[in-house]
PDB file of C-alpha atoms in Angstrom:
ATOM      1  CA  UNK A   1     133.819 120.042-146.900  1.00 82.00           C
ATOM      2  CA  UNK A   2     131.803 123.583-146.991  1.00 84.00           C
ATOM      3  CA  UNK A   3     128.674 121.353-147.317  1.00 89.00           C
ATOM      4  CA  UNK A   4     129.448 119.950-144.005  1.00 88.00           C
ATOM      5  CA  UNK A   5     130.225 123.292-142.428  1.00 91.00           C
ATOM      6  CA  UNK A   6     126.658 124.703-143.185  1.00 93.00           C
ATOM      7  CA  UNK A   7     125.105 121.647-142.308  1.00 93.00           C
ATOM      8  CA  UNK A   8     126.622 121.834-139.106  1.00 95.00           C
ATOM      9  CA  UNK A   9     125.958 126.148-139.046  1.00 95.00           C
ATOM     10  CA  UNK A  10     121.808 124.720-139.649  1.00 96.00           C
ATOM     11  CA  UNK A  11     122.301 122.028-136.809  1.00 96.00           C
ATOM     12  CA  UNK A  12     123.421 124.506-134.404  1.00 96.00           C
ATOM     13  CA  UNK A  13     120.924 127.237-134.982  1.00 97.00           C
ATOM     14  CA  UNK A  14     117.635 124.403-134.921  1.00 97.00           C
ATOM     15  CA  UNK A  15     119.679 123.451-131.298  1.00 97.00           C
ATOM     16  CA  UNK A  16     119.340 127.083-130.514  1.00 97.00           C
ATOM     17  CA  UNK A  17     115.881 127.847-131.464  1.00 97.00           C
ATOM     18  CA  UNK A  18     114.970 125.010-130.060  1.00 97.00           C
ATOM     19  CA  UNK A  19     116.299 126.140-126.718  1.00 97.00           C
ATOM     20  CA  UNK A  20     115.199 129.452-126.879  1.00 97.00           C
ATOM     21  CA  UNK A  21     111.260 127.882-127.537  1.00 97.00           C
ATOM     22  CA  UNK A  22     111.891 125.666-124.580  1.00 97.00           C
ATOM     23  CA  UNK A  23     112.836 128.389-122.037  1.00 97.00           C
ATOM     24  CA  UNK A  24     109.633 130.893-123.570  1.00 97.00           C
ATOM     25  CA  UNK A  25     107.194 127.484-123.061  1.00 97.00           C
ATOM     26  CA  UNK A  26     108.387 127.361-119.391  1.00 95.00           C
ATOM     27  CA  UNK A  27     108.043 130.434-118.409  1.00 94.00           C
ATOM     28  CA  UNK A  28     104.233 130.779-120.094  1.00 95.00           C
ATOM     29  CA  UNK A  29     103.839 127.403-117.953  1.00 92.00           C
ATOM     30  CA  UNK A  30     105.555 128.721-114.641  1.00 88.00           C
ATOM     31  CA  UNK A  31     103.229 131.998-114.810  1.00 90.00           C
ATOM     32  CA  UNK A  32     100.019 130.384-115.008  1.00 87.00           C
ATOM     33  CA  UNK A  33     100.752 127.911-111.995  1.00 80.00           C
ATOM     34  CA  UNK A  34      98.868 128.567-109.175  1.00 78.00           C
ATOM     35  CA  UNK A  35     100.925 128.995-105.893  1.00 78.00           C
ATOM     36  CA  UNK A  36      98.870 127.287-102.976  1.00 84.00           C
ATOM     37  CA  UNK A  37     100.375 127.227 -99.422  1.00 88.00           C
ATOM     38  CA  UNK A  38      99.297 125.567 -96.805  1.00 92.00           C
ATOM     39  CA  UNK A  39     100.125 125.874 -92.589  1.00 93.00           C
ATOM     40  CA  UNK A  40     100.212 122.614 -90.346  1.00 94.00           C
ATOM     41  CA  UNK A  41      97.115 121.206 -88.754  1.00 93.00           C
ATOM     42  CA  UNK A  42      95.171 122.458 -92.096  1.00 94.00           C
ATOM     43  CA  UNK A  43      92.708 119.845 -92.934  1.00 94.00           C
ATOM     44  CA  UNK A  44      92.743 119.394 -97.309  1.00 95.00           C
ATOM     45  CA  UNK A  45      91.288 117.083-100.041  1.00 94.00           C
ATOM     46  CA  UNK A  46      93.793 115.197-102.524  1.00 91.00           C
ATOM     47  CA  UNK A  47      92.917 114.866-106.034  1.00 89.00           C
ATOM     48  CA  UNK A  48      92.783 110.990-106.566  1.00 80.00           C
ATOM     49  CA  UNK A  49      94.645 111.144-110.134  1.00 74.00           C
ATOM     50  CA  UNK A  50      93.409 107.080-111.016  1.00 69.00           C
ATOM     51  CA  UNK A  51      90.105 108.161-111.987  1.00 55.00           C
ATOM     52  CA  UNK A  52      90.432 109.467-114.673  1.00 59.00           C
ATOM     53  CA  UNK A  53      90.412 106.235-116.508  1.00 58.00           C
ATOM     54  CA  UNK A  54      87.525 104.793-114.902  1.00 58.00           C
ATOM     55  CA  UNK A  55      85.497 107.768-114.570  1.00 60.00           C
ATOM     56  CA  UNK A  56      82.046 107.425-113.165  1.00 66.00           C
ATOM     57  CA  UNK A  57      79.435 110.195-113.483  1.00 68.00           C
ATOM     58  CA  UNK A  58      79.141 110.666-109.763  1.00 70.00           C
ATOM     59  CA  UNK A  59      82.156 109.504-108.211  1.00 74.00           C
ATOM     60  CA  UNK A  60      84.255 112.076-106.514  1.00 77.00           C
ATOM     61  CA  UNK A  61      87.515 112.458-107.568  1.00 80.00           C
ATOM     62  CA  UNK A  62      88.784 113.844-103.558  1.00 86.00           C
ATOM     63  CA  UNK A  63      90.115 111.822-101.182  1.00 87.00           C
ATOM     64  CA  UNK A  64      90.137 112.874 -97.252  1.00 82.00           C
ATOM     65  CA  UNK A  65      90.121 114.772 -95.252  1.00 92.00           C
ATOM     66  CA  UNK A  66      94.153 114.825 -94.507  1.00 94.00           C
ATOM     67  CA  UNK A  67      95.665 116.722 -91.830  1.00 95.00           C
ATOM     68  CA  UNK A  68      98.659 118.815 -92.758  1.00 95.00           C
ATOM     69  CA  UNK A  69     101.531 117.508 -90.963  1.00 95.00           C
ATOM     70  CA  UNK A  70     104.849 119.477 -92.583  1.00 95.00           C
ATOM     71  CA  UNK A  71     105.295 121.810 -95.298  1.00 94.00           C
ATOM     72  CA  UNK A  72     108.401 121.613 -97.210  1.00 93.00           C
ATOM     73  CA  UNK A  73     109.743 124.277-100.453  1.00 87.00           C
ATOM     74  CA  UNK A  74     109.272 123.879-103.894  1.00 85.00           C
ATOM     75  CA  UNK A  75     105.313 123.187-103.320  1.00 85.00           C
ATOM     76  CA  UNK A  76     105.750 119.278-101.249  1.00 93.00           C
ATOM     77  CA  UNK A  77     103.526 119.079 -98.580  1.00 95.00           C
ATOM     78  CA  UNK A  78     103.320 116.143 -96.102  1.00 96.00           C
ATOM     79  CA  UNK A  79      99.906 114.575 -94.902  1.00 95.00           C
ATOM     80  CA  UNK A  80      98.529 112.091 -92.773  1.00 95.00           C
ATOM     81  CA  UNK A  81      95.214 110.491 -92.575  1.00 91.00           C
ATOM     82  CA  UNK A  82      93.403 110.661 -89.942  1.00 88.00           C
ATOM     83  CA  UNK A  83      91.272 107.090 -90.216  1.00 87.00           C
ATOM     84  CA  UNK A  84      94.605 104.921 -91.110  1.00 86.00           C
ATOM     85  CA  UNK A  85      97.110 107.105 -89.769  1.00 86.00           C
ATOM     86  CA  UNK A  86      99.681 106.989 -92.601  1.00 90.00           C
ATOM     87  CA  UNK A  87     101.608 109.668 -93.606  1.00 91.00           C
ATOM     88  CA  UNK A  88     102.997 110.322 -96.800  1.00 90.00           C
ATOM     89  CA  UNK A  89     104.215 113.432 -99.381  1.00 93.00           C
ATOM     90  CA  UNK A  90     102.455 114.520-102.040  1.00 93.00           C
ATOM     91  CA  UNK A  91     102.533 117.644-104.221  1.00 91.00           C
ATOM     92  CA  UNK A  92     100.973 120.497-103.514  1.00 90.00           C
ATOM     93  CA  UNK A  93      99.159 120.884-107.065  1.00 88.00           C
ATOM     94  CA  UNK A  94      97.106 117.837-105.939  1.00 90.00           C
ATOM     95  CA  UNK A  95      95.374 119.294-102.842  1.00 93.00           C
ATOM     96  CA  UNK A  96      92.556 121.533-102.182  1.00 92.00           C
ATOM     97  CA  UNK A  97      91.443 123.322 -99.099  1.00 92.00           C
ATOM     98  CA  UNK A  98      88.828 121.739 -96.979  1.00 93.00           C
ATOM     99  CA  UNK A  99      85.886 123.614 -95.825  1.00 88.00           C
ATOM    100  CA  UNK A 100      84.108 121.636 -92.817  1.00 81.00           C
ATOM    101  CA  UNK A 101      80.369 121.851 -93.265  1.00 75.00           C
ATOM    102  CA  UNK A 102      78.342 124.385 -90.523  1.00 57.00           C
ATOM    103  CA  UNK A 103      76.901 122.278 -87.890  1.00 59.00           C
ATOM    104  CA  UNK A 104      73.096 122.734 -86.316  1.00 54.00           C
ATOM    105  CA  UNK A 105      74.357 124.140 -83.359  1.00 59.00           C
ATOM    106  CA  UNK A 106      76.053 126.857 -85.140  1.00 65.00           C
ATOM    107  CA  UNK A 107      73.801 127.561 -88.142  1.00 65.00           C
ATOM    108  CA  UNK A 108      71.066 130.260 -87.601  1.00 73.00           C
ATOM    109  CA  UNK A 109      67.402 128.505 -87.511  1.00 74.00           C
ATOM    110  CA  UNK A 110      64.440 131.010 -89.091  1.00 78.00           C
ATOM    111  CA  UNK A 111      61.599 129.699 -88.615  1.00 77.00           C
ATOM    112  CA  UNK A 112      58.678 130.997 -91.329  1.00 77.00           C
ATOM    113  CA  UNK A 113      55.334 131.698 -90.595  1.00 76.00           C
ATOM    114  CA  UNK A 114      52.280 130.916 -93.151  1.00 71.00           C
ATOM    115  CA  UNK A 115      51.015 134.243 -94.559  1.00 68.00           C
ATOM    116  CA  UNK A 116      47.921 134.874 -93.553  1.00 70.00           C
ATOM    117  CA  UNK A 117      45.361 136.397 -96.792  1.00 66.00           C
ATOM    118  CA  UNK A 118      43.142 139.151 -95.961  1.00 59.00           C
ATOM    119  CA  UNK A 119      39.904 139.256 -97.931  1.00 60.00           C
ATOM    120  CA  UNK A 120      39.419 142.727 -99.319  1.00 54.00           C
TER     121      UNK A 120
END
């Protein structure tokens, strides 16, 4: 009968070491997340997760342009795409900012001149 006690003393402490680890992995986890937010009408990429298993050397792995269309908590963002004009929720982990590319109208045009070598 004391044999059983101690086993059950030894099952109880690996329970709580086990949930002290647990709650110390978390929090390491939840401090290195990065927080991203995003405001309606925000134009992002989504990370197309599929991919991975079929990776090609030059094949992008962003989808879009979306348009934001509603931000909700916990990091759930709602998108819509523009060409099909679905919407759907994805999280927020899986989108990246887009940056529209400068057009010629307003990028600054230099325009360089050959040098011209004197003869000394």
């Amino acid at each position: 009968m004391l044999q059983l006690h101690e086993l059950e003393e030894i099952r109880n402490e690996a329970y709580e070491s086990l949930r002290i680890y647990k709650e110390k992995t978390k929090s390491f986890h939840d401090k290195h997340i990065l927080r991203k937010s995003f405001v309606e009408g925000q134009k992002v990429l989504m990370y197309h997760s599929c991919l991975k298993l079929f990776l090609g050397k030059l094949k992008s792995r962003l989808l879009g342009p979306f348009i934001v269309t509603k931000v909700f908590p916990h990091g759930v963002v709602e998108v819509v795409s523009p060409s099909a004009g679905k919407s759907f929720t994805v999280n927020g982990q899986r989108l990246k900012q887009y940056y529209e590319s400068m057009e010629e109208e307003q990028a600054d045009v230099i325009h360089l001149i050959d040098p011209v070598y004197v003869d000394e």
